[in-house]
PDB file of N, CA and C in Angstrom:
ATOM      1  N   MET A   1       0.515  -1.351  -0.630  1.00 80.00           N
ATOM      2  CA  MET A   1      -0.234   0.030  -0.398  1.00 80.00           C
ATOM      3  C   MET A   1       0.832   1.640  -0.173  1.00 80.00           C
ATOM      4  N   ALA A   2       0.375   2.012  -0.646  1.00 84.00           N
ATOM      5  CA  ALA A   2       1.271   3.391  -1.016  1.00 84.00           C
ATOM      6  C   ALA A   2       1.154   4.565  -0.219  1.00 84.00           C
ATOM      7  N   ARG A   3       1.564   5.606   0.708  1.00 88.00           N
ATOM      8  CA  ARG A   3       0.940   6.402   0.950  1.00 88.00           C
ATOM      9  C   ARG A   3       1.095   7.863   0.813  1.00 88.00           C
ATOM     10  N   VAL A   4       0.291   8.414   0.825  1.00 91.00           N
ATOM     11  CA  VAL A   4       0.679  10.232   0.434  1.00 91.00           C
ATOM     12  C   VAL A   4       1.644  10.820   1.357  1.00 91.00           C
ATOM     13  N   THR A   5       2.004  11.302   0.205  1.00 93.00           N
ATOM     14  CA  THR A   5       3.291  12.677   1.884  1.00 93.00           C
ATOM     15  C   THR A   5       2.430  13.301   2.178  1.00 93.00           C
ATOM     16  N   LYS A   6       3.431  14.364   3.162  1.00 94.00           N
ATOM     17  CA  LYS A   6       2.658  15.655   3.156  1.00 94.00           C
ATOM     18  C   LYS A   6       2.776  16.606   2.352  1.00 94.00           C
ATOM     19  N   ILE A   7       3.175  16.465   1.046  1.00 95.00           N
ATOM     20  CA  ILE A   7       3.432  17.404   0.123  1.00 95.00           C
ATOM     21  C   ILE A   7       2.145  16.190  -0.778  1.00 95.00           C
ATOM     22  N   LEU A   8       1.576  15.742  -0.035  1.00 92.00           N
ATOM     23  CA  LEU A   8       1.136  14.999  -1.147  1.00 92.00           C
ATOM     24  C   LEU A   8       1.513  14.491  -2.795  1.00 92.00           C
ATOM     25  N   GLN A   9       2.469  13.322  -2.344  1.00 91.00           N
ATOM     26  CA  GLN A   9       3.272  12.831  -3.358  1.00 91.00           C
ATOM     27  C   GLN A   9       3.010  11.163  -3.313  1.00 91.00           C
ATOM     28  N   VAL A  10       2.851  10.505  -4.548  1.00 89.00           N
ATOM     29  CA  VAL A  10       2.994   9.177  -4.126  1.00 89.00           C
ATOM     30  C   VAL A  10       3.253   8.486  -4.807  1.00 89.00           C
ATOM     31  N   THR A  11       4.538   7.299  -3.987  1.00 89.00           N
ATOM     32  CA  THR A  11       4.790   6.529  -5.166  1.00 89.00           C
ATOM     33  C   THR A  11       3.901   5.313  -5.741  1.00 89.00           C
ATOM     34  N   VAL A  12       4.745   5.263  -7.089  1.00 89.00           N
ATOM     35  CA  VAL A  12       3.566   4.113  -7.390  1.00 89.00           C
ATOM     36  C   VAL A  12       4.196   2.751  -7.573  1.00 89.00           C
ATOM     37  N   PRO A  13       3.333   1.628  -7.115  1.00 90.00           N
ATOM     38  CA  PRO A  13       4.726   0.426  -6.573  1.00 90.00           C
ATOM     39  C   PRO A  13       5.738   0.672  -7.750  1.00 90.00           C
ATOM     40  N   LYS A  14       6.621  -0.257  -8.134  1.00 90.00           N
ATOM     41  CA  LYS A  14       7.281  -1.066  -8.810  1.00 90.00           C
ATOM     42  C   LYS A  14       6.894  -1.494 -10.105  1.00 90.00           C
ATOM     43  N   GLU A  15       6.132  -2.697  -9.007  1.00 91.00           N
ATOM     44  CA  GLU A  15       6.038  -3.517 -10.356  1.00 91.00           C
ATOM     45  C   GLU A  15       4.304  -3.500 -10.806  1.00 91.00           C
ATOM     46  N   LEU A  16       3.936  -2.443 -10.939  1.00 88.00           N
ATOM     47  CA  LEU A  16       2.970  -1.833 -11.464  1.00 88.00           C
ATOM     48  C   LEU A  16       2.833  -0.554 -12.177  1.00 88.00           C
ATOM     49  N   ALA A  17       4.677  -0.485 -11.728  1.00 87.00           N
ATOM     50  CA  ALA A  17       5.028   1.028 -13.173  1.00 87.00           C
ATOM     51  C   ALA A  17       5.434   0.203 -14.430  1.00 87.00           C
ATOM     52  N   GLU A  18       5.425  -0.760 -13.863  1.00 88.00           N
ATOM     53  CA  GLU A  18       6.299  -1.882 -14.884  1.00 88.00           C
ATOM     54  C   GLU A  18       5.484  -1.832 -16.394  1.00 88.00           C
ATOM     55  N   ARG A  19       4.232  -3.065 -14.842  1.00 86.00           N
ATOM     56  CA  ARG A  19       2.822  -2.952 -15.338  1.00 86.00           C
ATOM     57  C   ARG A  19       2.962  -2.503 -17.059  1.00 86.00           C
ATOM     58  N   CYS A  20       2.361  -0.859 -16.204  1.00 83.00           N
ATOM     59  CA  CYS A  20       1.778  -0.140 -16.605  1.00 83.00           C
ATOM     60  C   CYS A  20       2.716   0.731 -17.613  1.00 83.00           C
ATOM     61  N   GLY A  21       4.173   0.577 -17.735  1.00 83.00           N
ATOM     62  CA  GLY A  21       4.327   1.405 -18.921  1.00 83.00           C
ATOM     63  C   GLY A  21       5.494   3.058 -18.206  1.00 83.00           C
ATOM     64  N   LEU A  22       5.494   2.850 -17.254  1.00 85.00           N
ATOM     65  CA  LEU A  22       5.971   4.090 -16.320  1.00 85.00           C
ATOM     66  C   LEU A  22       7.245   4.352 -15.678  1.00 85.00           C
ATOM     67  N   ARG A  23       8.097   5.554 -16.554  1.00 86.00           N
ATOM     68  CA  ARG A  23       9.086   5.725 -16.753  1.00 86.00           C
ATOM     69  C   ARG A  23       8.548   6.844 -15.650  1.00 86.00           C
ATOM     70  N   PRO A  24      10.740   7.077 -14.308  1.00 87.00           N
ATOM     71  CA  PRO A  24      10.424   8.129 -14.208  1.00 87.00           C
ATOM     72  C   PRO A  24      10.796   9.729 -15.495  1.00 87.00           C
ATOM     73  N   GLY A  25       9.706  10.574 -14.739  1.00 87.00           N
ATOM     74  CA  GLY A  25       9.310  11.328 -15.402  1.00 87.00           C
ATOM     75  C   GLY A  25       8.991  11.333 -16.243  1.00 87.00           C
ATOM     76  N   ASP A  26       7.717  10.213 -16.436  1.00 86.00           N
ATOM     77  CA  ASP A  26       6.583  10.452 -17.490  1.00 86.00           C
ATOM     78  C   ASP A  26       5.546  11.330 -16.656  1.00 86.00           C
ATOM     79  N   GLU A  27       4.508  11.763 -16.981  1.00 86.00           N
ATOM     80  CA  GLU A  27       3.537  12.835 -16.630  1.00 86.00           C
ATOM     81  C   GLU A  27       2.158  11.961 -17.101  1.00 86.00           C
ATOM     82  N   VAL A  28       1.155  11.688 -15.379  1.00 87.00           N
ATOM     83  CA  VAL A  28       0.455  10.658 -15.575  1.00 87.00           C
ATOM     84  C   VAL A  28      -1.387  11.377 -15.226  1.00 87.00           C
ATOM     85  N   ARG A  29      -2.085  11.642 -15.719  1.00 87.00           N
ATOM     86  CA  ARG A  29      -3.704  12.169 -15.041  1.00 87.00           C
ATOM     87  C   ARG A  29      -4.178  11.601 -14.075  1.00 87.00           C
ATOM     88  N   PHE A  30      -4.724  12.746 -13.367  1.00 88.00           N
ATOM     89  CA  PHE A  30      -5.183  11.869 -12.518  1.00 88.00           C
ATOM     90  C   PHE A  30      -7.085  12.054 -12.628  1.00 88.00           C
ATOM     91  N   GLU A  31      -7.824  11.536 -13.182  1.00 89.00           N
ATOM     92  CA  GLU A  31      -9.199  11.274 -12.069  1.00 89.00           C
ATOM     93  C   GLU A  31     -10.371  10.643 -12.011  1.00 89.00           C
ATOM     94  N   ALA A  32     -11.431  12.011 -11.573  1.00 90.00           N
ATOM     95  CA  ALA A  32     -12.182  11.380  -9.780  1.00 90.00           C
ATOM     96  C   ALA A  32     -12.787   9.962 -10.182  1.00 90.00           C
ATOM     97  N   ALA A  33     -13.318   9.451 -10.309  1.00 88.00           N
ATOM     98  CA  ALA A  33     -14.060   8.107 -10.848  1.00 88.00           C
ATOM     99  C   ALA A  33     -15.129   7.585  -9.469  1.00 88.00           C
ATOM    100  N   GLY A  34     -15.770   8.371  -9.382  1.00 89.00           N
ATOM    101  CA  GLY A  34     -17.320   7.965  -7.747  1.00 89.00           C
ATOM    102  C   GLY A  34     -15.893   8.846  -6.910  1.00 89.00           C
ATOM    103  N   ASP A  35     -15.626   7.260  -5.757  1.00 92.00           N
ATOM    104  CA  ASP A  35     -15.173   7.552  -4.225  1.00 92.00           C
ATOM    105  C   ASP A  35     -14.103   6.949  -4.487  1.00 92.00           C
ATOM    106  N   THR A  36     -13.529   7.074  -5.667  1.00 91.00           N
ATOM    107  CA  THR A  36     -12.300   6.348  -5.814  1.00 91.00           C
ATOM    108  C   THR A  36     -11.188   7.535  -6.957  1.00 91.00           C
ATOM    109  N   ILE A  37     -10.030   7.860  -6.843  1.00 90.00           N
ATOM    110  CA  ILE A  37      -9.547   8.530  -7.917  1.00 90.00           C
ATOM    111  C   ILE A  37      -8.862   7.526  -9.506  1.00 90.00           C
ATOM    112  N   ARG A  38      -8.932   7.398  -9.828  1.00 89.00           N
ATOM    113  CA  ARG A  38      -8.240   6.476 -11.161  1.00 89.00           C
ATOM    114  C   ARG A  38      -6.536   7.351 -12.031  1.00 89.00           C
ATOM    115  N   VAL A  39      -6.026   6.150 -12.275  1.00 87.00           N
ATOM    116  CA  VAL A  39      -5.012   7.073 -12.656  1.00 87.00           C
ATOM    117  C   VAL A  39      -4.183   7.049 -13.135  1.00 87.00           C
ATOM    118  N   VAL A  40      -4.070   7.254 -15.324  1.00 85.00           N
ATOM    119  CA  VAL A  40      -4.178   7.301 -16.183  1.00 85.00           C
ATOM    120  C   VAL A  40      -2.394   7.363 -17.038  1.00 85.00           C
ATOM    121  N   PRO A  41      -2.131   6.630 -17.423  1.00 80.00           N
ATOM    122  CA  PRO A  41      -1.264   6.489 -17.324  1.00 80.00           C
ATOM    123  C   PRO A  41      -0.873   7.949 -19.311  1.00 80.00           C
ATOM    124  N   PRO A  42       0.770   8.054 -19.683  1.00 72.00           N
ATOM    125  CA  PRO A  42       0.408   8.288 -20.386  1.00 72.00           C
ATOM    126  C   PRO A  42      -0.623   7.720 -22.176  1.00 72.00           C
ATOM    127  N   ALA A  43      -0.094   6.521 -21.921  1.00 68.00           N
ATOM    128  CA  ALA A  43      -0.073   6.110 -23.008  1.00 68.00           C
ATOM    129  C   ALA A  43      -1.154   5.614 -23.668  1.00 68.00           C
ATOM    130  N   ALA A  44      -2.423   5.194 -21.950  1.00 62.00           N
ATOM    131  CA  ALA A  44      -3.371   4.968 -22.422  1.00 62.00           C
ATOM    132  C   ALA A  44      -4.321   6.175 -22.431  1.00 62.00           C
ATOM    133  N   ALA A  45      -3.812   7.198 -22.122  1.00 54.00           N
ATOM    134  CA  ALA A  45      -4.865   8.451 -22.485  1.00 54.00           C
ATOM    135  C   ALA A  45      -4.160   9.324 -23.797  1.00 54.00           C
ATOM    136  N   GLY A  46      -3.233   8.486 -24.147  1.00 55.00           N
ATOM    137  CA  GLY A  46      -3.212   8.546 -25.182  1.00 55.00           C
ATOM    138  C   GLY A  46      -4.296   7.772 -26.584  1.00 55.00           C
ATOM    139  N   VAL A  47      -4.593   6.816 -25.815  1.00 55.00           N
ATOM    140  CA  VAL A  47      -5.545   5.977 -26.803  1.00 55.00           C
ATOM    141  C   VAL A  47      -6.204   6.042 -27.121  1.00 55.00           C
ATOM    142  N   ALA A  48      -7.275   7.152 -25.028  1.00 54.00           N
ATOM    143  CA  ALA A  48      -8.366   7.201 -25.138  1.00 54.00           C
ATOM    144  C   ALA A  48      -8.542   8.448 -26.112  1.00 54.00           C
ATOM    145  N   GLN A  49      -7.472   9.430 -25.983  1.00 59.00           N
ATOM    146  CA  GLN A  49      -8.125  10.365 -27.120  1.00 59.00           C
ATOM    147  C   GLN A  49      -8.338  10.506 -28.763  1.00 59.00           C
ATOM    148  N   ALA A  50      -7.387   9.330 -28.854  1.00 65.00           N
ATOM    149  CA  ALA A  50      -7.254   9.040 -30.158  1.00 65.00           C
ATOM    150  C   ALA A  50      -8.033   7.920 -31.352  1.00 65.00           C
ATOM    151  N   LEU A  51      -8.716   7.573 -30.192  1.00 72.00           N
ATOM    152  CA  LEU A  51     -10.500   7.020 -30.434  1.00 72.00           C
ATOM    153  C   LEU A  51     -11.586   7.321 -30.279  1.00 72.00           C
ATOM    154  N   ASP A  52     -12.295   7.677 -31.010  1.00 80.00           N
ATOM    155  CA  ASP A  52     -13.728   8.176 -30.964  1.00 80.00           C
ATOM    156  C   ASP A  52     -15.187   6.916 -30.422  1.00 80.00           C
ATOM    157  N   VAL A  53     -16.080   7.861 -30.164  1.00 84.00           N
ATOM    158  CA  VAL A  53     -16.639   7.314 -29.293  1.00 84.00           C
ATOM    159  C   VAL A  53     -17.144   6.150 -29.824  1.00 84.00           C
ATOM    160  N   GLU A  54     -18.189   5.300 -30.962  1.00 87.00           N
ATOM    161  CA  GLU A  54     -17.686   4.518 -31.048  1.00 87.00           C
ATOM    162  C   GLU A  54     -16.958   3.404 -31.370  1.00 87.00           C
ATOM    163  N   ALA A  55     -15.401   3.762 -32.068  1.00 86.00           N
ATOM    164  CA  ALA A  55     -14.364   2.913 -31.051  1.00 86.00           C
ATOM    165  C   ALA A  55     -14.589   2.190 -29.935  1.00 86.00           C
ATOM    166  N   ARG A  56     -14.283   3.828 -28.836  1.00 84.00           N
ATOM    167  CA  ARG A  56     -13.977   2.902 -27.453  1.00 84.00           C
ATOM    168  C   ARG A  56     -15.696   2.465 -26.701  1.00 84.00           C
ATOM    169  N   LEU A  57     -16.889   2.854 -27.544  1.00 89.00           N
ATOM    170  CA  LEU A  57     -17.967   1.670 -26.975  1.00 89.00           C
ATOM    171  C   LEU A  57     -17.883   0.743 -27.694  1.00 89.00           C
ATOM    172  N   SER A  58     -16.664   0.092 -29.366  1.00 91.00           N
ATOM    173  CA  SER A  58     -17.227  -2.251 -29.690  1.00 91.00           C
ATOM    174  C   SER A  58     -15.927  -2.326 -27.921  1.00 91.00           C
ATOM    175  N   LEU A  59     -15.398  -0.807 -28.089  1.00 89.00           N
ATOM    176  CA  LEU A  59     -14.415  -2.104 -27.334  1.00 89.00           C
ATOM    177  C   LEU A  59     -14.717  -2.060 -26.156  1.00 89.00           C
ATOM    178  N   PHE A  60     -15.213  -0.980 -25.227  1.00 91.00           N
ATOM    179  CA  PHE A  60     -16.043  -2.227 -24.043  1.00 91.00           C
ATOM    180  C   PHE A  60     -17.339  -2.659 -24.710  1.00 91.00           C
ATOM    181  N   GLU A  61     -17.793  -2.992 -25.470  1.00 95.00           N
ATOM    182  CA  GLU A  61     -18.486  -4.310 -25.640  1.00 95.00           C
ATOM    183  C   GLU A  61     -17.508  -5.301 -26.126  1.00 95.00           C
ATOM    184  N   ALA A  62     -16.656  -5.564 -26.398  1.00 94.00           N
ATOM    185  CA  ALA A  62     -15.850  -6.706 -26.457  1.00 94.00           C
ATOM    186  C   ALA A  62     -15.276  -6.902 -24.920  1.00 94.00           C
ATOM    187  N   ALA A  63     -14.642  -5.748 -23.783  1.00 94.00           N
ATOM    188  CA  ALA A  63     -14.139  -5.957 -23.392  1.00 94.00           C
ATOM    189  C   ALA A  63     -15.721  -6.572 -22.124  1.00 94.00           C
ATOM    190  N   THR A  64     -17.107  -6.431 -22.520  1.00 95.00           N
ATOM    191  CA  THR A  64     -17.988  -6.560 -21.346  1.00 95.00           C
ATOM    192  C   THR A  64     -18.490  -8.395 -21.985  1.00 95.00           C
ATOM    193  N   GLN A  65     -18.453  -8.828 -23.543  1.00 95.00           N
ATOM    194  CA  GLN A  65     -17.949 -10.097 -24.100  1.00 95.00           C
ATOM    195  C   GLN A  65     -17.378 -11.264 -22.936  1.00 95.00           C
ATOM    196  N   ARG A  66     -16.332 -10.295 -23.037  1.00 94.00           N
ATOM    197  CA  ARG A  66     -14.925 -11.946 -22.509  1.00 94.00           C
ATOM    198  C   ARG A  66     -15.381 -11.145 -21.124  1.00 94.00           C
ATOM    199  N   GLN A  67     -16.056 -10.572 -20.156  1.00 93.00           N
ATOM    200  CA  GLN A  67     -16.172 -10.923 -18.658  1.00 93.00           C
ATOM    201  C   GLN A  67     -17.362 -11.746 -18.827  1.00 93.00           C
ATOM    202  N   ARG A  68     -18.636 -11.369 -19.341  1.00 92.00           N
ATOM    203  CA  ARG A  68     -19.621 -12.583 -19.261  1.00 92.00           C
ATOM    204  C   ARG A  68     -18.851 -13.903 -19.839  1.00 92.00           C
ATOM    205  N   ALA A  69     -18.412 -13.851 -20.821  1.00 92.00           N
ATOM    206  CA  ALA A  69     -17.626 -15.348 -20.675  1.00 92.00           C
ATOM    207  C   ALA A  69     -16.739 -15.560 -20.005  1.00 92.00           C
ATOM    208  N   ARG A  70     -16.212 -14.763 -19.090  1.00 89.00           N
ATOM    209  CA  ARG A  70     -15.904 -15.399 -17.777  1.00 89.00           C
ATOM    210  C   ARG A  70     -16.868 -15.922 -16.790  1.00 89.00           C
ATOM    211  N   GLU A  71     -17.465 -15.385 -16.877  1.00 87.00           N
ATOM    212  CA  GLU A  71     -18.522 -16.355 -15.494  1.00 87.00           C
ATOM    213  C   GLU A  71     -19.127 -16.995 -15.816  1.00 87.00           C
ATOM    214  N   THR A  72     -19.405 -17.326 -16.879  1.00 86.00           N
ATOM    215  CA  THR A  72     -20.529 -18.026 -17.237  1.00 86.00           C
ATOM    216  C   THR A  72     -19.467 -19.951 -17.471  1.00 86.00           C
ATOM    217  N   ALA A  73     -18.034 -19.389 -17.726  1.00 86.00           N
ATOM    218  CA  ALA A  73     -17.378 -20.492 -17.249  1.00 86.00           C
ATOM    219  C   ALA A  73     -17.158 -20.524 -16.169  1.00 86.00           C
ATOM    220  N   ARG A  74     -17.314 -19.900 -15.080  1.00 83.00           N
ATOM    221  CA  ARG A  74     -17.092 -20.278 -13.528  1.00 83.00           C
ATOM    222  C   ARG A  74     -17.344 -20.642 -13.038  1.00 83.00           C
ATOM    223  N   HIS A  75     -17.864 -22.105 -12.306  1.00 76.00           N
ATOM    224  CA  HIS A  75     -17.892 -23.138 -11.998  1.00 76.00           C
ATOM    225  C   HIS A  75     -18.867 -23.083 -10.562  1.00 76.00           C
ATOM    226  N   ARG A  76     -20.653 -22.829  -9.978  1.00 76.00           N
ATOM    227  CA  ARG A  76     -20.641 -23.137  -8.455  1.00 76.00           C
ATOM    228  C   ARG A  76     -21.242 -23.353  -8.661  1.00 76.00           C
ATOM    229  N   PRO A  77     -20.797 -24.861  -7.133  1.00 72.00           N
ATOM    230  CA  PRO A  77     -21.724 -25.435  -6.651  1.00 72.00           C
ATOM    231  C   PRO A  77     -23.002 -24.999  -6.645  1.00 72.00           C
ATOM    232  N   GLY A  78     -24.284 -26.377  -6.677  1.00 71.00           N
ATOM    233  CA  GLY A  78     -25.766 -26.463  -6.229  1.00 71.00           C
ATOM    234  C   GLY A  78     -25.436 -26.497  -5.086  1.00 71.00           C
ATOM    235  N   ALA A  79     -26.688 -26.550  -4.731  1.00 66.00           N
ATOM    236  CA  ALA A  79     -27.184 -26.704  -3.112  1.00 66.00           C
ATOM    237  C   ALA A  79     -26.644 -28.876  -3.197  1.00 66.00           C
ATOM    238  N   ALA A  80     -27.010 -29.314  -3.775  1.00 71.00           N
ATOM    239  CA  ALA A  80     -26.363 -31.108  -4.534  1.00 71.00           C
ATOM    240  C   ALA A  80     -25.163 -30.678  -3.059  1.00 71.00           C
ATOM    241  N   GLU A  81     -23.923 -30.338  -4.321  1.00 75.00           N
ATOM    242  CA  GLU A  81     -23.030 -30.141  -4.148  1.00 75.00           C
ATOM    243  C   GLU A  81     -22.242 -29.752  -3.072  1.00 75.00           C
ATOM    244  N   ARG A  82     -23.179 -28.750  -2.464  1.00 74.00           N
ATOM    245  CA  ARG A  82     -22.824 -28.013  -0.610  1.00 74.00           C
ATOM    246  C   ARG A  82     -22.942 -28.919   0.459  1.00 74.00           C
ATOM    247  N   GLY A  83     -24.531 -29.592   0.108  1.00 76.00           N
ATOM    248  CA  GLY A  83     -24.127 -30.178   1.113  1.00 76.00           C
ATOM    249  C   GLY A  83     -26.009 -29.453   1.719  1.00 76.00           C
ATOM    250  N   TRP A  84     -26.020 -28.936   1.767  1.00 75.00           N
ATOM    251  CA  TRP A  84     -27.268 -27.921   2.421  1.00 75.00           C
ATOM    252  C   TRP A  84     -27.859 -27.617   1.205  1.00 75.00           C
ATOM    253  N   SER A  85     -29.065 -26.907   1.876  1.00 76.00           N
ATOM    254  CA  SER A  85     -30.707 -25.945   0.905  1.00 76.00           C
ATOM    255  C   SER A  85     -29.738 -24.675   1.419  1.00 76.00           C
ATOM    256  N   ARG A  86     -30.410 -23.587   1.351  1.00 76.00           N
ATOM    257  CA  ARG A  86     -31.601 -22.265   0.928  1.00 76.00           C
ATOM    258  C   ARG A  86     -32.070 -22.416   2.143  1.00 76.00           C
ATOM    259  N   ASP A  87     -33.261 -23.035   2.205  1.00 80.00           N
ATOM    260  CA  ASP A  87     -34.389 -23.637   3.457  1.00 80.00           C
ATOM    261  C   ASP A  87     -33.475 -23.753   4.454  1.00 80.00           C
ATOM    262  N   GLU A  88     -32.731 -24.827   4.309  1.00 77.00           N
ATOM    263  CA  GLU A  88     -31.476 -25.794   5.673  1.00 77.00           C
ATOM    264  C   GLU A  88     -30.949 -23.939   6.783  1.00 77.00           C
ATOM    265  N   LEU A  89     -30.144 -23.174   5.436  1.00 76.00           N
ATOM    266  CA  LEU A  89     -29.843 -22.224   5.852  1.00 76.00           C
ATOM    267  C   LEU A  89     -30.267 -21.190   6.305  1.00 76.00           C
ATOM    268  N   TYR A  90     -31.292 -21.112   6.382  1.00 80.00           N
ATOM    269  CA  TYR A  90     -32.907 -20.008   7.207  1.00 80.00           C
ATOM    270  C   TYR A  90     -33.382 -20.565   8.113  1.00 80.00           C
ATOM    271  N   ASP A  91     -33.692 -21.900   8.062  1.00 76.00           N
ATOM    272  CA  ASP A  91     -34.277 -22.567   9.064  1.00 76.00           C
ATOM    273  C   ASP A  91     -33.492 -22.615  10.543  1.00 76.00           C
ATOM    274  N   ARG A  92     -32.005 -22.675  10.310  1.00 72.00           N
ATOM    275  CA  ARG A  92     -31.900 -23.506  11.443  1.00 72.00           C
ATOM    276  C   ARG A  92     -31.461 -22.362  12.721  1.00 72.00           C
ATOM    277  N   GLY A  93     -31.153 -22.965  13.581  1.00 68.00           N
ATOM    278  CA  GLY A  93     -31.640 -22.386  14.775  1.00 68.00           C
ATOM    279  C   GLY A  93     -32.717 -21.608  15.765  1.00 68.00           C
ATOM    280  N   TRP A  94     -34.316 -21.661  14.473  1.00 67.00           N
ATOM    281  CA  TRP A  94     -35.043 -21.337  14.652  1.00 67.00           C
ATOM    282  C   TRP A  94     -35.564 -22.567  16.051  1.00 67.00           C
ATOM    283  N   ALA A  95     -35.473 -23.561  15.416  1.00 60.00           N
ATOM    284  CA  ALA A  95     -36.253 -24.706  16.264  1.00 60.00           C
ATOM    285  C   ALA A  95     -36.072 -24.746  17.654  1.00 60.00           C
ATOM    286  N   ASP A  96     -34.608 -24.017  17.542  1.00 58.00           N
ATOM    287  CA  ASP A  96     -33.643 -23.810  19.341  1.00 58.00           C
ATOM    288  C   ASP A  96     -34.616 -23.230  19.746  1.00 58.00           C
ATOM    289  N   ALA A  97     -35.068 -21.633  19.274  1.00 55.00           N
ATOM    290  CA  ALA A  97     -35.874 -21.131  19.405  1.00 55.00           C
ATOM    291  C   ALA A  97     -36.893 -20.852  20.378  1.00 55.00           C
ATOM    292  N   ASP A  98     -37.869 -22.080  19.962  1.00 53.00           N
ATOM    293  CA  ASP A  98     -38.764 -22.282  20.577  1.00 53.00           C
ATOM    294  C   ASP A  98     -38.833 -22.469  22.217  1.00 53.00           C
TER     295      ASP A  98
END
């Protein structure tokens, strides 16, 4: 976890900087994103500005489809595999209350 200094500086972890292609002297853009702050590296900032709205929406749609495919492929155990049902979970403890 990084710490903000008295003069509001933050150190980017080395592995994250390498993955994003950040080098000393690069400028990054800070964007408010709800309750978070997004740091946009120079390479990503240039790509976002170079693409028109249609291209950006197309990329977003492709990313959404990839995420849906990942979620579909993930196995979630059913009640029989867990050894208990939802009703049993909700009814637990009520018999002891009498």
